[in-house]
Coordinates of C-alpha atoms in Angstrom, one line a residue:
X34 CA 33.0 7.5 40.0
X35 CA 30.5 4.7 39.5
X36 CA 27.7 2.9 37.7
X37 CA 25.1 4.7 40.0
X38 CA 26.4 7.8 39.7
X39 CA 27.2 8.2 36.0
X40 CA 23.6 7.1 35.7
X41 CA 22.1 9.4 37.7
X42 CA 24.3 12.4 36.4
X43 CA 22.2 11.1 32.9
X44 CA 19.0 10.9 34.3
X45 CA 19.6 14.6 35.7
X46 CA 20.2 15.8 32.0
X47 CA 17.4 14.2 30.9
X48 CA 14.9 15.1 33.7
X49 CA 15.7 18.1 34.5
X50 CA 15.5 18.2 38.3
X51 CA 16.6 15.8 41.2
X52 CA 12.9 15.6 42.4
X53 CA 12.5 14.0 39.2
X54 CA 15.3 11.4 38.9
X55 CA 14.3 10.7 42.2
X56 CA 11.2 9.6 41.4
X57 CA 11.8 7.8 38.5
X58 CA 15.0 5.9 40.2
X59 CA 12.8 5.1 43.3
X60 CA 14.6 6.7 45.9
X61 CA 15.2 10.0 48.0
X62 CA 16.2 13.4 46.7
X63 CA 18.7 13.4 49.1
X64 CA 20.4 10.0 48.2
X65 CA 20.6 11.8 44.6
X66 CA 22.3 14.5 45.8
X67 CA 24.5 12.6 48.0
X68 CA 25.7 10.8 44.6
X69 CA 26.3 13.9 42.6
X70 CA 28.5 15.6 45.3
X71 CA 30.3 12.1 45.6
X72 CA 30.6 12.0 41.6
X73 CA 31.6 15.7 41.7
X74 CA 34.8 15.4 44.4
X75 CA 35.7 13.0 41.5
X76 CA 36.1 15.5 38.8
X77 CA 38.0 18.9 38.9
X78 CA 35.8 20.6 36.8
X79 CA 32.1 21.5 38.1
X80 CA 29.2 19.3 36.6
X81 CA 26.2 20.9 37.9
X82 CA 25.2 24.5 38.4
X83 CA 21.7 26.3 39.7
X84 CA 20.2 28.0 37.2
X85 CA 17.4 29.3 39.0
X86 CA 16.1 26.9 41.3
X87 CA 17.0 23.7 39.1
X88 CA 20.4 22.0 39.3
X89 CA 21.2 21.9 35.5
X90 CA 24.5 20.2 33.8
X91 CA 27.4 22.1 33.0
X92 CA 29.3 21.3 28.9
X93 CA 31.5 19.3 31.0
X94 CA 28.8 17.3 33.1
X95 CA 26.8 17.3 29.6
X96 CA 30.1 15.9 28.5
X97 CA 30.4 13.0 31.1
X98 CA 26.6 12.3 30.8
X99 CA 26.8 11.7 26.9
X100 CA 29.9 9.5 28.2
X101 CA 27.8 7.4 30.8
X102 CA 25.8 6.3 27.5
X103 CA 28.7 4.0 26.7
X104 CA 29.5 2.8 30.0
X105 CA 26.4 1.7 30.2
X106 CA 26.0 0.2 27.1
X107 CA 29.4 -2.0 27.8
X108 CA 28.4 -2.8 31.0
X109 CA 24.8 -4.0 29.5
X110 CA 26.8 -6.0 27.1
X111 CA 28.8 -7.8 29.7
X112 CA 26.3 -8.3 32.3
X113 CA 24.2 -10.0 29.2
X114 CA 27.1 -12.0 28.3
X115 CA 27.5 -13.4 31.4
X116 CA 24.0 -14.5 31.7
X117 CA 23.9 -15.6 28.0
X118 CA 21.2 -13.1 27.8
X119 CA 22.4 -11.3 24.7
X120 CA 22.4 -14.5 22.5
X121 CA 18.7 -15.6 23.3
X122 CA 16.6 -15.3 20.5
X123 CA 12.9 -15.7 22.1
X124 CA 13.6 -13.2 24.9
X125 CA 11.0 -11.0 26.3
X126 CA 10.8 -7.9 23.7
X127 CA 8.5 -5.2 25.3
X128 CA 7.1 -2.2 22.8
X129 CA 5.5 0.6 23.3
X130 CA 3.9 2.7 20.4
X131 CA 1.2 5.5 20.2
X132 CA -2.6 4.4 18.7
X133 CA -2.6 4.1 15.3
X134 CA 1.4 3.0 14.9
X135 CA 0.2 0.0 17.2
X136 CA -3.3 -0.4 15.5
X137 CA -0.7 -0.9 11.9
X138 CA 2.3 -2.6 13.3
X139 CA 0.9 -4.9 16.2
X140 CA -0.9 -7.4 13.7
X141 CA 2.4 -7.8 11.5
X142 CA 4.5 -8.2 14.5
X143 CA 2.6 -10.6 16.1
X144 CA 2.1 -12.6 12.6
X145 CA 6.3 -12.5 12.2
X146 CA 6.7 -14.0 15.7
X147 CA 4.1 -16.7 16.1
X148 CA 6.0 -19.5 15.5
X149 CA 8.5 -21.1 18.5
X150 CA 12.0 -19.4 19.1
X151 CA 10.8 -16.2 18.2
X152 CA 11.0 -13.6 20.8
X153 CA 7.9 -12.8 22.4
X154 CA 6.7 -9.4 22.2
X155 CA 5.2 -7.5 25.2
X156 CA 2.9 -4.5 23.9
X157 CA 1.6 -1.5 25.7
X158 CA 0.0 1.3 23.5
X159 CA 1.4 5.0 25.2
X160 CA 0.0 7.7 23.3
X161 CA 1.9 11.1 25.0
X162 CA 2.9 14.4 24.2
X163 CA 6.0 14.5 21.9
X164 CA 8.3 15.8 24.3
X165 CA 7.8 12.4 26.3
X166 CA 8.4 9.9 24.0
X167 CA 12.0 9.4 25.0
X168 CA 11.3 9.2 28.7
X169 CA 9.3 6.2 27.7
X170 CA 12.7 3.9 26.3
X171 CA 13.3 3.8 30.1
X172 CA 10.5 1.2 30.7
X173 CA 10.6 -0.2 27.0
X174 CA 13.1 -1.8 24.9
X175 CA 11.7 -0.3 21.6
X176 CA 8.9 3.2 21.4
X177 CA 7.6 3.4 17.9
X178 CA 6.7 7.6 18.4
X179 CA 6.0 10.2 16.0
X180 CA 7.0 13.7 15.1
X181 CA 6.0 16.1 12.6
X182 CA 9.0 16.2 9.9
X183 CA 10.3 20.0 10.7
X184 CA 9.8 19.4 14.8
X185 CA 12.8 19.1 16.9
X186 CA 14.8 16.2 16.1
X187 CA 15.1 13.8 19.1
X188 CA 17.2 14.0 22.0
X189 CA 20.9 12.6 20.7
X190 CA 20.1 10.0 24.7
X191 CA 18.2 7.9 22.5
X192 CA 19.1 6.1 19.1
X193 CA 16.2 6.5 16.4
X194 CA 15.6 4.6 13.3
X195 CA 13.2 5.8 11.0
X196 CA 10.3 3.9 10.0
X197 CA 8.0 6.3 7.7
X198 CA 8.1 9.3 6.6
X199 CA 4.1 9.7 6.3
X200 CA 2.0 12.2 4.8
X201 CA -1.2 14.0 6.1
X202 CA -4.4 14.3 4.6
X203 CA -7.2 15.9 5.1
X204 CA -10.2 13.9 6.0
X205 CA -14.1 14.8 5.3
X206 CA -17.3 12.8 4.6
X207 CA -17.8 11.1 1.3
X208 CA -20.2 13.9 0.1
X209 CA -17.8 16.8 1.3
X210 CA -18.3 19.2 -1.2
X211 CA -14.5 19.4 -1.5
X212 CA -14.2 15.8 -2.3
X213 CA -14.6 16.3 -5.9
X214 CA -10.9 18.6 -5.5
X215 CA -7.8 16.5 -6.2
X216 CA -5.9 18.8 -4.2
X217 CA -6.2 21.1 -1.3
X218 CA -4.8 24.2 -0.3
X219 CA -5.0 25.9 2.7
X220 CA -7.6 28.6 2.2
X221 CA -10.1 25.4 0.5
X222 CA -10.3 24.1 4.4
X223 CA -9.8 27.5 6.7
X224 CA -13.8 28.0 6.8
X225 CA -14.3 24.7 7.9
X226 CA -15.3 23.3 11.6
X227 CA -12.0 21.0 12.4
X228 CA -11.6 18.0 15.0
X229 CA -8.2 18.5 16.2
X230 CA -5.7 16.8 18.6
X231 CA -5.0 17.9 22.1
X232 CA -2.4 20.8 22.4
X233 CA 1.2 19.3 22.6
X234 CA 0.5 16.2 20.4
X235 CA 3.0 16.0 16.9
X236 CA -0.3 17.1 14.2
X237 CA -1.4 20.5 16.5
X238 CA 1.9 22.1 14.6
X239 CA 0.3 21.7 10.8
X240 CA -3.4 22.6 12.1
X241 CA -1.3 26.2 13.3
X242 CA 0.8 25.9 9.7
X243 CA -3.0 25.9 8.3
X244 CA -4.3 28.3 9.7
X245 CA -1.3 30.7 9.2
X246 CA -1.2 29.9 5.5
X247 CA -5.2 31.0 5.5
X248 CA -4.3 33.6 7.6
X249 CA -7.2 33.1 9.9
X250 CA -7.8 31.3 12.6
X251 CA -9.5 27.6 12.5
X252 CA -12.9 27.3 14.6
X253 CA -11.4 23.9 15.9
X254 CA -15.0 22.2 17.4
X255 CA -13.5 18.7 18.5
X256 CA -10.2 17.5 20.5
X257 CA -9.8 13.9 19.9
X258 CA -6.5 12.0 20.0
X259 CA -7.2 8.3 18.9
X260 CA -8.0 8.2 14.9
X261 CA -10.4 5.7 14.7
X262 CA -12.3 7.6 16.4
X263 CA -11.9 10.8 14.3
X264 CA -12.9 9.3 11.5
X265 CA -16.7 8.2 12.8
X266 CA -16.5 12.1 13.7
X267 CA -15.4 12.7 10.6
X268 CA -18.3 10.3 8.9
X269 CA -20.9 12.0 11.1
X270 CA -19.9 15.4 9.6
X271 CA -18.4 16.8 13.0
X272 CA -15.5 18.7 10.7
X273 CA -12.9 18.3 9.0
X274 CA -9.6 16.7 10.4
X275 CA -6.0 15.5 9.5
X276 CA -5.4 11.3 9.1
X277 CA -2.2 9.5 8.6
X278 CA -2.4 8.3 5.0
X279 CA -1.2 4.6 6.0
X280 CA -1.4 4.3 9.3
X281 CA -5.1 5.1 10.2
X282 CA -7.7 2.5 9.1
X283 CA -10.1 3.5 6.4
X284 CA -13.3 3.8 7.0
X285 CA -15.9 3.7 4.5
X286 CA -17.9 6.8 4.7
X287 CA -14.4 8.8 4.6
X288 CA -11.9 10.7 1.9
X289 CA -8.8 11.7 2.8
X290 CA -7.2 13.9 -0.1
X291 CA -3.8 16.0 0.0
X292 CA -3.1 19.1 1.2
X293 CA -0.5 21.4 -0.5
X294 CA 0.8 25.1 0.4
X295 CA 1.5 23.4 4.1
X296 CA 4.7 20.5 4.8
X297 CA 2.1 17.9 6.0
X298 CA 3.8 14.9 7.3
X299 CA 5.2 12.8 9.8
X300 CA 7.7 10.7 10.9
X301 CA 7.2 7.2 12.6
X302 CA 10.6 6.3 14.4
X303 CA 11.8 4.1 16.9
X304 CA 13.4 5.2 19.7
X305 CA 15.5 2.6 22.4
X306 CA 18.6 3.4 24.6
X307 CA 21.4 2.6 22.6
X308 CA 22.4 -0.5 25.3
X309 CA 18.8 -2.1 24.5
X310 CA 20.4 -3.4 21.0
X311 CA 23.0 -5.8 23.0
X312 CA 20.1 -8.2 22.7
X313 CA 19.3 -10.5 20.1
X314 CA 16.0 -10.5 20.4
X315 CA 15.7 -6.9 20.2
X316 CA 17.8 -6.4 17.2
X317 CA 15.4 -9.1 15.6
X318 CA 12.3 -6.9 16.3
X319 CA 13.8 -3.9 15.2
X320 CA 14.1 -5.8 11.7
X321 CA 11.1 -7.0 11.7
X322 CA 9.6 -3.2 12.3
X323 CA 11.6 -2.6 9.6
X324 CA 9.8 -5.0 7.0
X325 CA 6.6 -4.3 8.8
X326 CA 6.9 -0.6 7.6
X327 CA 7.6 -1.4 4.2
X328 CA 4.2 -3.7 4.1
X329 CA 2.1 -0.8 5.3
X330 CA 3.4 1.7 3.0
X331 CA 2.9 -0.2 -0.2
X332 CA -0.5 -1.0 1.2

């Protein structure tokens, strides 16, 4: 039993196939499966079974997996050590984070770390389906993602600190006729043309939560993922739609007000492979997203 192999018996559990650790570890499927049966003659129990044509983990290789989490988070920590990596604090930091999280948090981070000895962020905006968030804290130290609050939880590979707990509102024009309404329910918006996300992104859930506390179905007119442009949508009179209540920027021609009978909110967390935190520098970001939150919800 090694390194290699205790990684890869991970990656298997989180992938789902050896085609696809393959690919994401850059080499053969055959070299993967050389490693498993060389990890398996290891253990007496089995680690792997077929469960149709996919090679799925076992309890006890789901077991060993959730185990390879902490060897590779000690050998992180020594291997950092060594190089007097873990103590740096203006190492390389690289975030990812879905559109509107990095539209609100870039600015602030980039504002904390400006002056010298501060680690120096590297930022890439990946705005994916839910279920691929925590593929993404392979490549990325920290991935600021979103989830609707009764979803799934996260997979227990990743560690998550939550950020927000934001709500949804519905947005319309400035002259919507239900602007003058404090509150909305679900049968106020149901007749309504909508401007919705694509299917698999976190807010599709509460558009179906709508429509099923309406009971009818929402004539949903436009997909668009990236808020700011919803809202010029939105402004143009293109429907109705659902906006972050800190997050997205406000535009002037557009309301957002409540929505009750419906749980309509989010979470912002970040998700990072526990090992990521051996670093200084890291930990220091993950404060500073911290603060950052607290900023844009008092906004």
């Amino acid at each position: 039993m090694d390194e290699r192999q205790l990684r890869i018996l991970r990656e298997l559990g989180e992938l789902g196939s050896v085609t696809a650790v393959a690919e994401a570890l850059l080499v053969t499927p055959s070299a993967i499966s050389q490693q498993l049966r060389l990890l398996q003659r290891s253990i007496h129990v089995p680690l792997t079974e077929r469960d149709g044509r996919r090679l799925v983990l076992t309890p006890a290789g789901q077991a060993l997996a959730g185990a390879a989490i902490d060897v590779e988070t000690a050998l992180a920590r020594a291997r950092h050590t060594v190089d007097d990596f873990v103590g740096r604090p203006d190492g390389v930091v690289t975030l990812a984070a879905f559109n509107s999280a990095a539209a609100a948090f870039a600015p602030l981070l980039l504002s904390a770390f400006s002056a010298p000895g501060s680690p120096r962020l590297a930022l890439a905006d990946e705005d994916v389906a839910q279920d691929r968030f925590p593929r993404l804290t392979r490549d990325y130290d920290l991935v600021l993602a979103h989830r609707l609050d009764h979803a799934p939880a996260w997979p227990r590979t990743v560690s998550v600190t939550t950020l927000l707990r934001e709500p949804l509102d519905v947005a319309m024009p400035a002259g919507h006729p239900l602007a003058a309404k404090r509150h909305l329910l679900p049968h106020d918006v149901a007749d309504h043309p909508w401007i919705c996300v694509h299917d698999g992104f976190p807010l599709m859930a509460t558009i179906d939560a709508i429509a099923a506390a309406a009971n009818r179905r929402l004539d949903i007119v436009h997909r668009v993922n990236e808020f700011a442009v919803v809202a010029e949508v939105v402004a143009a009179g293109g429907g109705l739609a659902l906006m972050p209540r800190w997050t997205a920027r406000p535009h002037p021609a557009v309301v957002l007000r409540p929505l009750s009978g419906v749980h309509a909110g989010r979470r912002i967390d970040v998700l990072h492979r526990p090992e990521r935190t051996a670093r200084r520098a890291v930990v220091t970001v993950l404060t500073e997203l911290r603060r950052a939150a607290a900023t844009i919800r008092e906004r």
